[in-house]
mmCIF file of C-alpha atoms in Angstrom:
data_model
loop_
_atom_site.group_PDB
_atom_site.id
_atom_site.type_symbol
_atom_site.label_atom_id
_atom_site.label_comp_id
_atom_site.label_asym_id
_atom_site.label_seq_id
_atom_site.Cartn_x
_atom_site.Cartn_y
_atom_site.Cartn_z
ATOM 1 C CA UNK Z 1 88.755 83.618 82.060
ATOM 2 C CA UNK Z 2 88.284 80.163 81.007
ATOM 3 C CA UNK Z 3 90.428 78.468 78.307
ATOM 4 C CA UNK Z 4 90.317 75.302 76.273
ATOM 5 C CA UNK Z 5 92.632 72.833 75.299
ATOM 6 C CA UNK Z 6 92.248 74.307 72.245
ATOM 7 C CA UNK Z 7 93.157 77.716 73.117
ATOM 8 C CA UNK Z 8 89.597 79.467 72.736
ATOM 9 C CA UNK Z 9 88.875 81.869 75.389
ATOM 10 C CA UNK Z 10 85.405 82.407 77.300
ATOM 11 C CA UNK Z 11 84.961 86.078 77.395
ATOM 12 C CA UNK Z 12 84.134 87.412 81.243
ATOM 13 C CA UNK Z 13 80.436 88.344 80.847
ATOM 14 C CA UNK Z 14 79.785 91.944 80.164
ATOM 15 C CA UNK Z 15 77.799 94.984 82.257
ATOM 16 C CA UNK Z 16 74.980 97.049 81.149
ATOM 17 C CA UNK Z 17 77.435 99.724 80.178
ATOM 18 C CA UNK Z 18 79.321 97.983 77.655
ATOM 19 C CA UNK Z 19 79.595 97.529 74.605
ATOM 20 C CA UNK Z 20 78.510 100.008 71.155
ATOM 21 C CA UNK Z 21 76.066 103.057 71.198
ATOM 22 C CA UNK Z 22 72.387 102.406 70.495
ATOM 23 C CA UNK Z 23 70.744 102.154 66.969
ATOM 24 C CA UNK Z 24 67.935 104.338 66.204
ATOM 25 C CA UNK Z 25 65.901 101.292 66.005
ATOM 26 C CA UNK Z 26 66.568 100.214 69.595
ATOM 27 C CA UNK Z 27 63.351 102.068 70.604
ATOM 28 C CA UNK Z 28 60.945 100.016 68.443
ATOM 29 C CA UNK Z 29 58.862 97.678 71.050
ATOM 30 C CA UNK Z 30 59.823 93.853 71.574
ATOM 31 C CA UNK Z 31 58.016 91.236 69.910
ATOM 32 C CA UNK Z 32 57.085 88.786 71.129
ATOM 33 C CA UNK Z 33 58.845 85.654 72.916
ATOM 34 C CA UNK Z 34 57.678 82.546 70.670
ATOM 35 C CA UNK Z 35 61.035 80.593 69.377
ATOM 36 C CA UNK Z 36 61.831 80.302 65.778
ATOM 37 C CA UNK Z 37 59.293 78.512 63.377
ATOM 38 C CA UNK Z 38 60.547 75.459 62.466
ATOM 39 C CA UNK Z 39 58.834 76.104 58.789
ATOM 40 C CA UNK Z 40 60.984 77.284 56.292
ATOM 41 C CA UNK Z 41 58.734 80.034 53.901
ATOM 42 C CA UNK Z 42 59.051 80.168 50.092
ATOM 43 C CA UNK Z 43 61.095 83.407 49.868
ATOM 44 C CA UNK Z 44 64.233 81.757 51.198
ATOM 45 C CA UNK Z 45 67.436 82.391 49.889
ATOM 46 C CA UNK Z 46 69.750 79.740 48.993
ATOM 47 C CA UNK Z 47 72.753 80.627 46.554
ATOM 48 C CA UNK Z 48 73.633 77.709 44.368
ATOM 49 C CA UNK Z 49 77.034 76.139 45.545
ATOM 50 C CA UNK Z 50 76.802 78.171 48.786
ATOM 51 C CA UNK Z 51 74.211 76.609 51.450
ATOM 52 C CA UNK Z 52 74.011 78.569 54.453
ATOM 53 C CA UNK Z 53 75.376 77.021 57.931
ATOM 54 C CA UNK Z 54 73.127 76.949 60.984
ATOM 55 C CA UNK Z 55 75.049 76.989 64.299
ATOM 56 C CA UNK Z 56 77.411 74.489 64.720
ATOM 57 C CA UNK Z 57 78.387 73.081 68.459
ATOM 58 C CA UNK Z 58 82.176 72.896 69.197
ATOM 59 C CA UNK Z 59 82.393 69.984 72.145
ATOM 60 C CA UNK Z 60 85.157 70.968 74.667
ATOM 61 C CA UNK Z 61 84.905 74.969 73.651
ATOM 62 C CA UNK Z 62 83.152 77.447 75.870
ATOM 63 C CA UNK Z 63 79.629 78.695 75.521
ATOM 64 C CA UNK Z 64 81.393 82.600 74.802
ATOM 65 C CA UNK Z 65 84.100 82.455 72.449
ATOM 66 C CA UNK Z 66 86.678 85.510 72.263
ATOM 67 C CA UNK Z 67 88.660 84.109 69.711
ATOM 68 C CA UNK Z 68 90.011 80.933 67.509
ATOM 69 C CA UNK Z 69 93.009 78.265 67.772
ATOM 70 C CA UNK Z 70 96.055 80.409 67.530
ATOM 71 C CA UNK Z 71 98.267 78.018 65.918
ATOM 72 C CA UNK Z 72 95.688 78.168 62.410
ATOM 73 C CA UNK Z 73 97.263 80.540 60.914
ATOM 74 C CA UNK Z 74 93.734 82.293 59.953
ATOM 75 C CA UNK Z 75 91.661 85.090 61.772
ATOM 76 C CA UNK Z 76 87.932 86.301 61.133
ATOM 77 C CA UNK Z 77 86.495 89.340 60.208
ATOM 78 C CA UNK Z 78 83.203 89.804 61.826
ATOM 79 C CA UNK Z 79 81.217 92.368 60.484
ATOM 80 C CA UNK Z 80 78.108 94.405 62.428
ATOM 81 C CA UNK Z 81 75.360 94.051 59.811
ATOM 82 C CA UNK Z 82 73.398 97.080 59.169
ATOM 83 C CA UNK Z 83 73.985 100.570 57.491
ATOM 84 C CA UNK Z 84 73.916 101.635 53.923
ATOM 85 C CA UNK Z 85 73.631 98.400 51.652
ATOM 86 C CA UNK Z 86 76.189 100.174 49.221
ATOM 87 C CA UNK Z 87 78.682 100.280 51.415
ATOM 88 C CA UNK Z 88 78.325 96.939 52.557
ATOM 89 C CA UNK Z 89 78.203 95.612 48.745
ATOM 90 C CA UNK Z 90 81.019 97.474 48.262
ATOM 91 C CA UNK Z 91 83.164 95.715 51.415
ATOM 92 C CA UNK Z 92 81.688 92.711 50.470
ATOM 93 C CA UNK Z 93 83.135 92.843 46.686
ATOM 94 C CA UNK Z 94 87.211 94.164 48.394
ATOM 95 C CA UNK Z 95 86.676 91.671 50.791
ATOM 96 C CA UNK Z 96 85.898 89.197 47.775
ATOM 97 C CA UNK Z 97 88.553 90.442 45.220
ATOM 98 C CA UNK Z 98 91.686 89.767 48.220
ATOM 99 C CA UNK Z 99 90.009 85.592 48.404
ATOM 100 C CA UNK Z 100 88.700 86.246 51.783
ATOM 101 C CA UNK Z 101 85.252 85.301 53.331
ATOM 102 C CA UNK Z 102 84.192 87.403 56.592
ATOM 103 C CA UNK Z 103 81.541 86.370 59.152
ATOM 104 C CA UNK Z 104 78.064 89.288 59.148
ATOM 105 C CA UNK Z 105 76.494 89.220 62.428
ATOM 106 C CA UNK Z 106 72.740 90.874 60.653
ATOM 107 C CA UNK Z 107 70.465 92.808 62.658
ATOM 108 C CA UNK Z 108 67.187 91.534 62.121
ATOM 109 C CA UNK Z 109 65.785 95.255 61.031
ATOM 110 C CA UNK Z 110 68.182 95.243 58.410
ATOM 111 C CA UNK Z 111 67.160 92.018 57.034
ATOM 112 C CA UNK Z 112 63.551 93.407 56.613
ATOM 113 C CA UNK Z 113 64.915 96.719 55.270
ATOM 114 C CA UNK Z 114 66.900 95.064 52.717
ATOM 115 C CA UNK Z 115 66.148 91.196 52.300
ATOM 116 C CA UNK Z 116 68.562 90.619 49.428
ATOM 117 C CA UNK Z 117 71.328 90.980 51.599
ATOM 118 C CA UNK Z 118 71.077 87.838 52.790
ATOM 119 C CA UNK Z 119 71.506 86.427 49.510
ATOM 120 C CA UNK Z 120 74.597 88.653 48.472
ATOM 121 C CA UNK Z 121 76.464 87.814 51.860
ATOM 122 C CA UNK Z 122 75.950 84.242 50.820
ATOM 123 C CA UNK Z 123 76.345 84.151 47.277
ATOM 124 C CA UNK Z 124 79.933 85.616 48.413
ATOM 125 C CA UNK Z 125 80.944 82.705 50.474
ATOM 126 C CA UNK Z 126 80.557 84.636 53.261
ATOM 127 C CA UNK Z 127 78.787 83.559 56.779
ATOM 128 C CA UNK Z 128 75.463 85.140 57.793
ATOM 129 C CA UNK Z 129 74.313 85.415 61.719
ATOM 130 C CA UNK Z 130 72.285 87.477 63.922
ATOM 131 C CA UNK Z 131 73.253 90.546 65.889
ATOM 132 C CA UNK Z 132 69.614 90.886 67.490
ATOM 133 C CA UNK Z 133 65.900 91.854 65.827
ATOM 134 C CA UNK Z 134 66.608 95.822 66.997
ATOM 135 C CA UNK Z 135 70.086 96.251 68.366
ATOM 136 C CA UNK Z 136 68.777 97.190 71.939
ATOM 137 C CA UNK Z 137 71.002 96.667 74.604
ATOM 138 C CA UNK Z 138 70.163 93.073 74.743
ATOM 139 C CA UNK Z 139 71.979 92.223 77.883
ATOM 140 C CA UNK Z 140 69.974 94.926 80.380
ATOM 141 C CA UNK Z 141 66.965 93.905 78.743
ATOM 142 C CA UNK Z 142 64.442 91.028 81.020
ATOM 143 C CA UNK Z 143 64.697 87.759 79.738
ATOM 144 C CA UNK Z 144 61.324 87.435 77.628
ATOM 145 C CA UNK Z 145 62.813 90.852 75.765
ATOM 146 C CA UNK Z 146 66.058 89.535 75.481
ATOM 147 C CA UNK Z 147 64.908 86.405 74.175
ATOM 148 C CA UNK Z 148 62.385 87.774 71.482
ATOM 149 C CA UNK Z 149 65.720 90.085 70.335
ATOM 150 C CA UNK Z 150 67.108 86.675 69.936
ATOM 151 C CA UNK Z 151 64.535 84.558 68.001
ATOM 152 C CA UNK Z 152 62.395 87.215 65.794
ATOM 153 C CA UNK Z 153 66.231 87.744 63.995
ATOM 154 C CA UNK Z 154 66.421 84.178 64.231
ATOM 155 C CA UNK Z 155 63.372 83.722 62.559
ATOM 156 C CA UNK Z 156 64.536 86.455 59.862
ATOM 157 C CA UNK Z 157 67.167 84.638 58.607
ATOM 158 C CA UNK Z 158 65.489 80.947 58.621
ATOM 159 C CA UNK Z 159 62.913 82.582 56.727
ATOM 160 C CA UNK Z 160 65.539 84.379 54.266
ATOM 161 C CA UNK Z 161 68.339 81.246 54.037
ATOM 162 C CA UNK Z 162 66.849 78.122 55.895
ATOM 163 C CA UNK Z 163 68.656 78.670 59.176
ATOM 164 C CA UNK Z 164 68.616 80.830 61.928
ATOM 165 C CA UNK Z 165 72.689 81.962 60.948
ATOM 166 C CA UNK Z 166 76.141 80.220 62.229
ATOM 167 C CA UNK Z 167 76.802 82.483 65.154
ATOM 168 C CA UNK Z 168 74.560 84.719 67.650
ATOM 169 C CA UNK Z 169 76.445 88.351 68.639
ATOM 170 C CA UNK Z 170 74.960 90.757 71.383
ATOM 171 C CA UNK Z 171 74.050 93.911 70.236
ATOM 172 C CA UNK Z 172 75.655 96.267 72.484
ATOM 173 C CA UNK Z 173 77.455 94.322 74.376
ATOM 174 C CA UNK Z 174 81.207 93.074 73.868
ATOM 175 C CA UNK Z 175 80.423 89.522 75.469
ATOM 176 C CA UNK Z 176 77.401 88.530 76.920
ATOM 177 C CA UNK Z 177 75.949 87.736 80.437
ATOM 178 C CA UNK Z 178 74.314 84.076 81.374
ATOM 179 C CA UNK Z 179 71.176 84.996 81.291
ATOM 180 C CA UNK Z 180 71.843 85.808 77.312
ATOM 181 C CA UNK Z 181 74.302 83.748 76.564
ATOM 182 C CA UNK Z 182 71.094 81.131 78.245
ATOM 183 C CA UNK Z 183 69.006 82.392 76.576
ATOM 184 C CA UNK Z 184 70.934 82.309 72.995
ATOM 185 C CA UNK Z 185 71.739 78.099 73.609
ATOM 186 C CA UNK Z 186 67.568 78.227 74.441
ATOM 187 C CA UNK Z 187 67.312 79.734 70.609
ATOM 188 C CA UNK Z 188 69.339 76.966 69.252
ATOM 189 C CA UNK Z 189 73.027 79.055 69.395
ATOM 190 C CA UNK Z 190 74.913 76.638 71.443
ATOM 191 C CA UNK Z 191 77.849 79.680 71.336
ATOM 192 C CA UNK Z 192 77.821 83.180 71.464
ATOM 193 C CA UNK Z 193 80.314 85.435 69.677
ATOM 194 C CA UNK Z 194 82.733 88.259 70.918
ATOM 195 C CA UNK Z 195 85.746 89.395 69.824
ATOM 196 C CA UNK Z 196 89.770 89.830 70.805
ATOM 197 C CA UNK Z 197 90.018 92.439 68.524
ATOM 198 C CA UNK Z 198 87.928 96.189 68.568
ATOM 199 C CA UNK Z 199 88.249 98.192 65.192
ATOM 200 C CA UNK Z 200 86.452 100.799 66.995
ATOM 201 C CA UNK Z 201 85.384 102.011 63.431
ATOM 202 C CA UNK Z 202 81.777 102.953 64.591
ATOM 203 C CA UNK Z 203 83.145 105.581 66.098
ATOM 204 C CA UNK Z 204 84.432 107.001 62.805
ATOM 205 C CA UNK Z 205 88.486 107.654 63.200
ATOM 206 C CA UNK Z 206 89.055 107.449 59.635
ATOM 207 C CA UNK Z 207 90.307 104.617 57.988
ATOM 208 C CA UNK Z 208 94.166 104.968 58.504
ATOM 209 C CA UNK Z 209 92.766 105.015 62.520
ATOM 210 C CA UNK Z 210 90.820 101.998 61.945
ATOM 211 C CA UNK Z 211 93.937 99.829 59.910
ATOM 212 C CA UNK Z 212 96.318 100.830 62.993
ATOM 213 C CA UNK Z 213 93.581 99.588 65.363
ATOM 214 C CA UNK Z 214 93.209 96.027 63.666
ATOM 215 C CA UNK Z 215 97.258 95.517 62.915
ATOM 216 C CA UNK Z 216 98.115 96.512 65.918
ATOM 217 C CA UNK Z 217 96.303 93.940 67.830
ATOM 218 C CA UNK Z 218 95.520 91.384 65.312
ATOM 219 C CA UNK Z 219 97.148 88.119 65.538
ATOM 220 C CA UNK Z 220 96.555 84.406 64.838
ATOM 221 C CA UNK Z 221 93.249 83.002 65.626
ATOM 222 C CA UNK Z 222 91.787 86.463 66.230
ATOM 223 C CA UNK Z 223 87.921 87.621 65.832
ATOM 224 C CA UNK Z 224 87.902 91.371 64.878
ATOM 225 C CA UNK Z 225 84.536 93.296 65.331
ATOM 226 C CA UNK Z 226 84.249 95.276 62.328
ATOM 227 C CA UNK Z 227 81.471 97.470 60.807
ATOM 228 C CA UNK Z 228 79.190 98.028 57.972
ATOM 229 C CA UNK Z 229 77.665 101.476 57.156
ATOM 230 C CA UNK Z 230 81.106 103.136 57.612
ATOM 231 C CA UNK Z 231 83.098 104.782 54.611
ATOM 232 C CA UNK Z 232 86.574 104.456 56.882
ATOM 233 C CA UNK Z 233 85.996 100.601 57.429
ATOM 234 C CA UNK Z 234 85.518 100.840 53.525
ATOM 235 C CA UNK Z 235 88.688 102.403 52.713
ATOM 236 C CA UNK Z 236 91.305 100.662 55.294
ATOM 237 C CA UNK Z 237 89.694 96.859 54.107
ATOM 238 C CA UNK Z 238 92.685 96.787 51.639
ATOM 239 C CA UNK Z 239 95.285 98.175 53.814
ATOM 240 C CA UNK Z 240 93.988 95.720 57.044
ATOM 241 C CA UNK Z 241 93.614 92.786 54.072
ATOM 242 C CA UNK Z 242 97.253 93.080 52.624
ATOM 243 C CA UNK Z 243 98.497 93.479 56.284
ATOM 244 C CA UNK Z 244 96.824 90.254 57.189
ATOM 245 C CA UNK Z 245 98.371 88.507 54.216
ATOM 246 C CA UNK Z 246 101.604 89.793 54.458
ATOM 247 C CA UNK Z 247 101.916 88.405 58.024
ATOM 248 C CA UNK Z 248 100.860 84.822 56.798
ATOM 249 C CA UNK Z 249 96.929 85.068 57.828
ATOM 250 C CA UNK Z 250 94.332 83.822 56.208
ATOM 251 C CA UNK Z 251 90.732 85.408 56.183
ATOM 252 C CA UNK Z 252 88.225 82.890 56.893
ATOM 253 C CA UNK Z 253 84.869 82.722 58.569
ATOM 254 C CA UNK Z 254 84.045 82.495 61.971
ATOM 255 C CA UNK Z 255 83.310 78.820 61.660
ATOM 256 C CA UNK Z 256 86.363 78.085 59.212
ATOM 257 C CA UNK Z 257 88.710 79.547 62.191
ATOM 258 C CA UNK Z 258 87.544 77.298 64.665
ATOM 259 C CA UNK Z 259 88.243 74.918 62.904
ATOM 260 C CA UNK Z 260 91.867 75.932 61.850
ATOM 261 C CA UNK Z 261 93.274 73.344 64.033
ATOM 262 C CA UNK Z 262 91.324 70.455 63.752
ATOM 263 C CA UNK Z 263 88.914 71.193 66.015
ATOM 264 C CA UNK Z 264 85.733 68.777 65.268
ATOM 265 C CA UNK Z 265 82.195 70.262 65.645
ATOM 266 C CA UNK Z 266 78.256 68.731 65.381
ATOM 267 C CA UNK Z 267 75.715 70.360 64.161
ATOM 268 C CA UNK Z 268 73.594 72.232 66.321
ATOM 269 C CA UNK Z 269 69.820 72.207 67.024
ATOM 270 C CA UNK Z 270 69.512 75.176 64.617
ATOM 271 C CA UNK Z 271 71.087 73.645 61.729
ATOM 272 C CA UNK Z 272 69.316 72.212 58.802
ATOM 273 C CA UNK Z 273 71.213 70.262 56.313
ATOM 274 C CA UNK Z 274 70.646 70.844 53.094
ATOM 275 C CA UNK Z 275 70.951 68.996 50.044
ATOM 276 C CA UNK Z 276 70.415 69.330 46.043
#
């Protein structure tokens, strides 16, 4: 393990075994390898008073980040993105009613399922990223797969909000392995996002199960992997909310935890200011 000054953790990379059972969509065939447009279409997304963040670079934090500064007082909620778009409209309103702003890692399917998501995670004040075009199991794929996982979701969401997302997550994988996490910086994701903190709520333990799982390893600076498409994660949002605020935690996104404690970033070669 490698840690910062600033207490933010490099994850150990992760095996072909790890990480969260495959999505039906995993079996689609890769695209292919060409790195995100630089063009920006005309059906993008861009909520009024809520511009969406490309990827920002930390200097002095590690390429895989486990968690945030633990002396913020704040933790993230990072949310799988795909599943039922009720359900996740219906998190994303709880999650909006308590004042606090999670982190959706989209799969790129998703996106072209249901291309107003984009726009409701944003118009929240929420953060949008990618979680992979298909949700294969990204790091056992070879590199040119792996890398058109990477940019065809990346290209989704420029096309949908301007940028290619704040954060890049492997899809089924906890952390992921150089070649990935590589390939990611290659996409313009100068960090790649895991978690100190398993809900385990795609496995479906019921919400009480899924509350326990998050208070009872939650604490300051945390990153919590969380799920949409699940009635349980649903359900034990208020319960894991109030015990977050009741402990002194703020709910912020991704970005807004690191930087809890001052921690300064530049924009990365993905972001695109904008303006108006």
């Amino acid at each position: 393990m490698l840690r910062s000054a600033s207490g933010v953790v490099a994850a150990t990379t992760c095996g072909v075994g790890c990480g969260h059972p495959a999505d039906p969509a995993s079996s689609r065939p890769a695209g292919p390898t060409d790195a995100p447009s630089s063009g920006v279409a005309s059906d993008r997304a861009t909520p009024a008073g809520h511009a969406p963040r490309g990827p920002a670079r930390f200097p002095g934090l590690p390429p895989r980040i486990t968690h945030g500064p633990r002396g913020g007082g704040a933790v993230a909620l990072t949310f799988h993105g795909q599943g039922d778009p009720d359900l996740a409209r219906s998190l994303l309103s709880e999650a909006e009613r308590a004042g606090a702003r999670v982190t959706v890692l989209a799969v790129g399917t998703w996106l072209d399922e249901r291309p107003e998501m984009a726009r409701r995670i944003l118009d929240g004040g929420h953060e949008l990223g990618n979680h992979t075009m298909r949700h294969r199991a990204v790091c056992a794929l070879p590199a040119d797969e792996a890398y058109a996982e990477i940019t065809e979701c990346a290209d989704r969401l420029r096309r949908l909000t301007g940028t290619i997302g704040s954060w890049f997550r492997p899809s089924q994988a906890r952390t992921a392995t150089d070649l990935v996490t590589h390939l990611a910086d290659r996409a313009g994701y100068p960090h790649v996002l895991s978690y100190d903190v398993d809900s385990l709520d795609f496995q479906d333990p019921g919400p009480d199960a899924v509350r326990d799982a998050v208070l009872g390893q939650v604490r300051a600076g945390s990153v919590v992997s969380l799920h949409f498409g699940h009635t349980g994660t649903l359900t034990a949002l208020p319960a894991v909310l109030d015990g977050l605020r009741r402990r002194g935690l703020r709910t912020v996104t991704t970005t807004e935890l690191m930087h809890s404690d001052g921690v300064a970033a530049t924009a990365g070669p993905g972001t695109r200011t904008e303006t108006g």
